[in-house]
Rosetta silent file (secondary structure, phi, psi, omega in degrees, C-alpha in Angstrom):
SEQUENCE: XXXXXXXXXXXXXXXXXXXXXXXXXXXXXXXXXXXXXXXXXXXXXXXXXXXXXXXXXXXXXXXXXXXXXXXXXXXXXXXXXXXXXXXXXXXXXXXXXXXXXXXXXXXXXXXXXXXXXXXXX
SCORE:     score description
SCORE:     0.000 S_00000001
   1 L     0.000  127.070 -170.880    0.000    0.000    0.000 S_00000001
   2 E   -96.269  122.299  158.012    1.639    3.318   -1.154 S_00000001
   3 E  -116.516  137.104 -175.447    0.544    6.233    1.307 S_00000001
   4 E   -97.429  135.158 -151.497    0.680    9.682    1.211 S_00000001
   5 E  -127.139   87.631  177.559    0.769   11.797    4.170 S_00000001
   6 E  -133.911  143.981 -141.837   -0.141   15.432    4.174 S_00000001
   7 E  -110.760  121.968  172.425   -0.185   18.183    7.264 S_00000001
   8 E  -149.886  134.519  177.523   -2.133   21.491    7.044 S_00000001
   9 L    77.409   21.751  160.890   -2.088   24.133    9.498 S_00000001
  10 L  -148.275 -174.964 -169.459    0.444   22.530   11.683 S_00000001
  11 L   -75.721  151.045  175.849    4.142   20.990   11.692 S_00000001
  12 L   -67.303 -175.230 -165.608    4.390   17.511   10.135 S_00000001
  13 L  -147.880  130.476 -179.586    5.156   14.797   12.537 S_00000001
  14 L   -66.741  -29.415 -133.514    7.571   11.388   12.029 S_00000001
  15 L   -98.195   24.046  158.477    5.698   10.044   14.808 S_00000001
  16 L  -122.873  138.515  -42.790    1.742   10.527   13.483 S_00000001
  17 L    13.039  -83.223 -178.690    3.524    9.683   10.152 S_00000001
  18 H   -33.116  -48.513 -156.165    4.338    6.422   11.529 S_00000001
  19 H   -65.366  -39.233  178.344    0.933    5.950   13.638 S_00000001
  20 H   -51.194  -64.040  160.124   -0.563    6.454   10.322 S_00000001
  21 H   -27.531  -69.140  173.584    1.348    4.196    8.467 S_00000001
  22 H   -49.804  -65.420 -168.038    0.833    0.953   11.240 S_00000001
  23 H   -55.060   -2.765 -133.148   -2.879    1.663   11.112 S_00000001
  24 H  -119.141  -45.183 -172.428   -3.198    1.870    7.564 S_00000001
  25 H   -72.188    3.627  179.591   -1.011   -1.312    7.070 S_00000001
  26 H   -84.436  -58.545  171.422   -3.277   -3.151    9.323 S_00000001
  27 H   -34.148  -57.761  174.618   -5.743   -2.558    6.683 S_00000001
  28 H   -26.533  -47.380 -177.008   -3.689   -3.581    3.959 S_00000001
  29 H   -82.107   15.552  164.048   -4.398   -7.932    4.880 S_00000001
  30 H   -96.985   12.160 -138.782   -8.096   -6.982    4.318 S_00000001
  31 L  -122.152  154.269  165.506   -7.886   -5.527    0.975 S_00000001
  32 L   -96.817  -33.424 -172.904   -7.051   -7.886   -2.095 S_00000001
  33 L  -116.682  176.538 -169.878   -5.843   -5.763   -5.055 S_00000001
  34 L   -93.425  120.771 -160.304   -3.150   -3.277   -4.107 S_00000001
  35 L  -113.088  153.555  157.852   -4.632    0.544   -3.047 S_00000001
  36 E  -145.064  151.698 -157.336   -3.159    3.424   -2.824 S_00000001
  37 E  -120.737  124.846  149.446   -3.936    5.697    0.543 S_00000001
  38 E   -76.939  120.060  122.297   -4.647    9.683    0.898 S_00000001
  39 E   -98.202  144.770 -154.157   -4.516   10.797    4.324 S_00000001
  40 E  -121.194  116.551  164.840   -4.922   14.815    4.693 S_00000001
  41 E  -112.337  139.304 -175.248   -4.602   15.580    8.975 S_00000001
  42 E  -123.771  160.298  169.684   -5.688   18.831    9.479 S_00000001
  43 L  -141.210  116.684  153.588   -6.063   21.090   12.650 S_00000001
  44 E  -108.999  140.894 -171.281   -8.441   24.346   13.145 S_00000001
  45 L    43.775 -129.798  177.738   -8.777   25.621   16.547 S_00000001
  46 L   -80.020    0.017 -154.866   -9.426   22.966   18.520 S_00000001
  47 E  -102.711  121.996  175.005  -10.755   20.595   16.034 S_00000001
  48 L  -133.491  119.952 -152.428   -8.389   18.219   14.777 S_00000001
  49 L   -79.391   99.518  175.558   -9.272   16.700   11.597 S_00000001
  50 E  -136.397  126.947  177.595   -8.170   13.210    9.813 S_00000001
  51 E  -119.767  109.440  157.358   -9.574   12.500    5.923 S_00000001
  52 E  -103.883  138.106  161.182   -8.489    8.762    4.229 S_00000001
  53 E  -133.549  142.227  142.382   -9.445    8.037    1.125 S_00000001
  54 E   -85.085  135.829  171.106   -8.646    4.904   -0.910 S_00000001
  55 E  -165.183  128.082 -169.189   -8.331    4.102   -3.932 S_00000001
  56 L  -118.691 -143.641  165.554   -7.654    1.439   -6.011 S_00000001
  57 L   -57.293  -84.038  168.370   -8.709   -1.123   -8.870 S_00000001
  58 L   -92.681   24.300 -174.272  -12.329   -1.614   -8.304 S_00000001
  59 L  -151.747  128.412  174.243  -12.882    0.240   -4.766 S_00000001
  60 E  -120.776  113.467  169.504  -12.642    3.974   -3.857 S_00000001
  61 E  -134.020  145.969 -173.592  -13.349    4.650   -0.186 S_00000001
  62 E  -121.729  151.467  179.466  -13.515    7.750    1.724 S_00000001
  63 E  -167.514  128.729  178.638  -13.934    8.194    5.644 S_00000001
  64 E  -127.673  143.236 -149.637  -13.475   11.605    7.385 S_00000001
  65 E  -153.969  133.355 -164.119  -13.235   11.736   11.316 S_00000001
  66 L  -139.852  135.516  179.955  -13.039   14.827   13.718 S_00000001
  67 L  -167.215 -154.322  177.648  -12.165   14.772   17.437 S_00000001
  68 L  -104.974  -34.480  166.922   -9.911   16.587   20.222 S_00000001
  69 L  -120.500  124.265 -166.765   -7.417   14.704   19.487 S_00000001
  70 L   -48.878  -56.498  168.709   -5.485   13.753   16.152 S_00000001
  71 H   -67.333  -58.968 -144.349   -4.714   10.232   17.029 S_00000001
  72 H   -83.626   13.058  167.775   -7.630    9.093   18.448 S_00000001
  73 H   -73.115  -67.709 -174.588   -9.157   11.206   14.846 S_00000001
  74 H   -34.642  -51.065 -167.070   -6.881    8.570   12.942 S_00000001
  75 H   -64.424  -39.280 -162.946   -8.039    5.813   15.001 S_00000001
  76 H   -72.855  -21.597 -165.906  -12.014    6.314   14.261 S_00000001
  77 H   -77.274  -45.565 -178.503  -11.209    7.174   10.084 S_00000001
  78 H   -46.111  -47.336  179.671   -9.115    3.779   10.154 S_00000001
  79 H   -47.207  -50.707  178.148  -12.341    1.984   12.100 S_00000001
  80 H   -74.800   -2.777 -172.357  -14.722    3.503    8.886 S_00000001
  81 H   -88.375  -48.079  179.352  -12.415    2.795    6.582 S_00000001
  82 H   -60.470  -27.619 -144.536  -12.320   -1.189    7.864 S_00000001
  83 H   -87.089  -40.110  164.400  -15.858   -0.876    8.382 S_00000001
  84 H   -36.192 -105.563 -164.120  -15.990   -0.189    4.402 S_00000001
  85 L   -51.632  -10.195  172.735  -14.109   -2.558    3.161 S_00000001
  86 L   -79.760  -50.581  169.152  -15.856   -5.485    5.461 S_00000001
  87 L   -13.518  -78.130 -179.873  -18.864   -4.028    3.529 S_00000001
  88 L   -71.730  -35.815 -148.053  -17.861   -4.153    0.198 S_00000001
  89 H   -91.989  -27.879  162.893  -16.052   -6.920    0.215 S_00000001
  90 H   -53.811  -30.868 -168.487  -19.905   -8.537    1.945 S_00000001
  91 H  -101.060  -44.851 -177.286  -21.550   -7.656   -1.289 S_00000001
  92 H   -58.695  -58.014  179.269  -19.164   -9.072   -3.799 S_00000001
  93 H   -27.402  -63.520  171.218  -19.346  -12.545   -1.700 S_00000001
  94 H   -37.380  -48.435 -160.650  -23.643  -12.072   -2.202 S_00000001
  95 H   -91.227    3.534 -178.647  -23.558  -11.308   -5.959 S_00000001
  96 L   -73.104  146.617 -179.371  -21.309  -14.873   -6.650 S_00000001
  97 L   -61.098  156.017 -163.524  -23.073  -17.226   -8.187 S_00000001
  98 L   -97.534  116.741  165.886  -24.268  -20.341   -6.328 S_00000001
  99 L   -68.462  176.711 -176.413  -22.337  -23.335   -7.437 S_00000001
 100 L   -75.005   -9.424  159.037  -24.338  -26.407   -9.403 S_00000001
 101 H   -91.701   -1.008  160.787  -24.023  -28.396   -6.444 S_00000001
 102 H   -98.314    4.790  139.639  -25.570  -26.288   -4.315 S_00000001
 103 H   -26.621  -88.564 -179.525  -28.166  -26.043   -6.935 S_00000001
 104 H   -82.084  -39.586 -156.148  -29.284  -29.642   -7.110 S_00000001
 105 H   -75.879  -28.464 -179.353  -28.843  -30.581   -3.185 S_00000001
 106 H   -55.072  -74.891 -162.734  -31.676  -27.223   -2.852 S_00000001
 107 H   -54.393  -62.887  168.343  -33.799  -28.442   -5.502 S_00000001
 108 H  -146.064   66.132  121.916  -34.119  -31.904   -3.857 S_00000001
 109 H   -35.545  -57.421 -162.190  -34.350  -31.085   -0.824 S_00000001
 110 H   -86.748    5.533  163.808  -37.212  -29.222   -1.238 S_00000001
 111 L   -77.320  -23.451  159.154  -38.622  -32.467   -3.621 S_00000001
 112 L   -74.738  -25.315  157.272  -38.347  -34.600   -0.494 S_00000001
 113 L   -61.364  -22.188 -163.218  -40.173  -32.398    1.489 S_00000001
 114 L   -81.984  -43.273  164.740  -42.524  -32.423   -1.403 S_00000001
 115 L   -58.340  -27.530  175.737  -42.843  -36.218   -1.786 S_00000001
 116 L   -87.963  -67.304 -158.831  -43.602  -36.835    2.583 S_00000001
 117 H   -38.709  -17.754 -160.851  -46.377  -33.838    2.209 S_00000001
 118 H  -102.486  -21.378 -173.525  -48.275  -35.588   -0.807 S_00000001
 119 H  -101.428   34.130  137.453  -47.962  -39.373    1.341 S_00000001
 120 H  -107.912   -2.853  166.319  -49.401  -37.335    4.512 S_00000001
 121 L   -73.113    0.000    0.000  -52.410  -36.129    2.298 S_00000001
């Protein structure tokens, strides 16, 4: 995962660099195709500000997170970001096709149930 790191309206930092990095790479064994990661940390006033977006082959995800504190911002955009990709990754699994043996053991199944109900009539 290539990530990009960028700081606005304060000094960068190695060590939310880093934090970023470890959280980001945690993500990384959930993901299949290879991504590449925006994170933008921002701070006004008191508000301090973390935006990731992904984006890869087939998946673009965005998650923006606000708090008092910058790390614990980072921690909740990584949680929506994970939360995403458990998602998506939930729907492709749904739209695969059913193999032919799980086909015919449905189909009769439900003919044996069909076959006791007509010899209990």
């Amino acid at each position: 995962m290539q990530i990009s790191v960028t700081f606005k309206n304060f000094d960068s930092s190695e060590a939310l660099r880093s934090y970023v990095q470890t959280r980001l790479e945690k993500l990384d064994k959930l993901l299949d195709a290879p991504v590449e990661a925006n994170v933008v940390l921002c701070v006004e006033k008191i508000r301090h500000i973390a935006e990731v977006t992904l984006v890869g082959d087939k998946l673009s995800l965005h998650a923006t997170e606000e708090s008092e504190s910058m790390y614990s911002s980072i921690d909740m955009a990584a949680d929506k970001i994970k939360a995403q990709i458990k998602k998506s990754k939930e729907k492709v699994r749904e739209r695969r096709p059913v193999s032919k043996n799980g086909i015919k053991s449905d189909s009769t199944e439900a003919g044996i149930e069909d076959e006791d109900m007509e010899s209990e009539s």
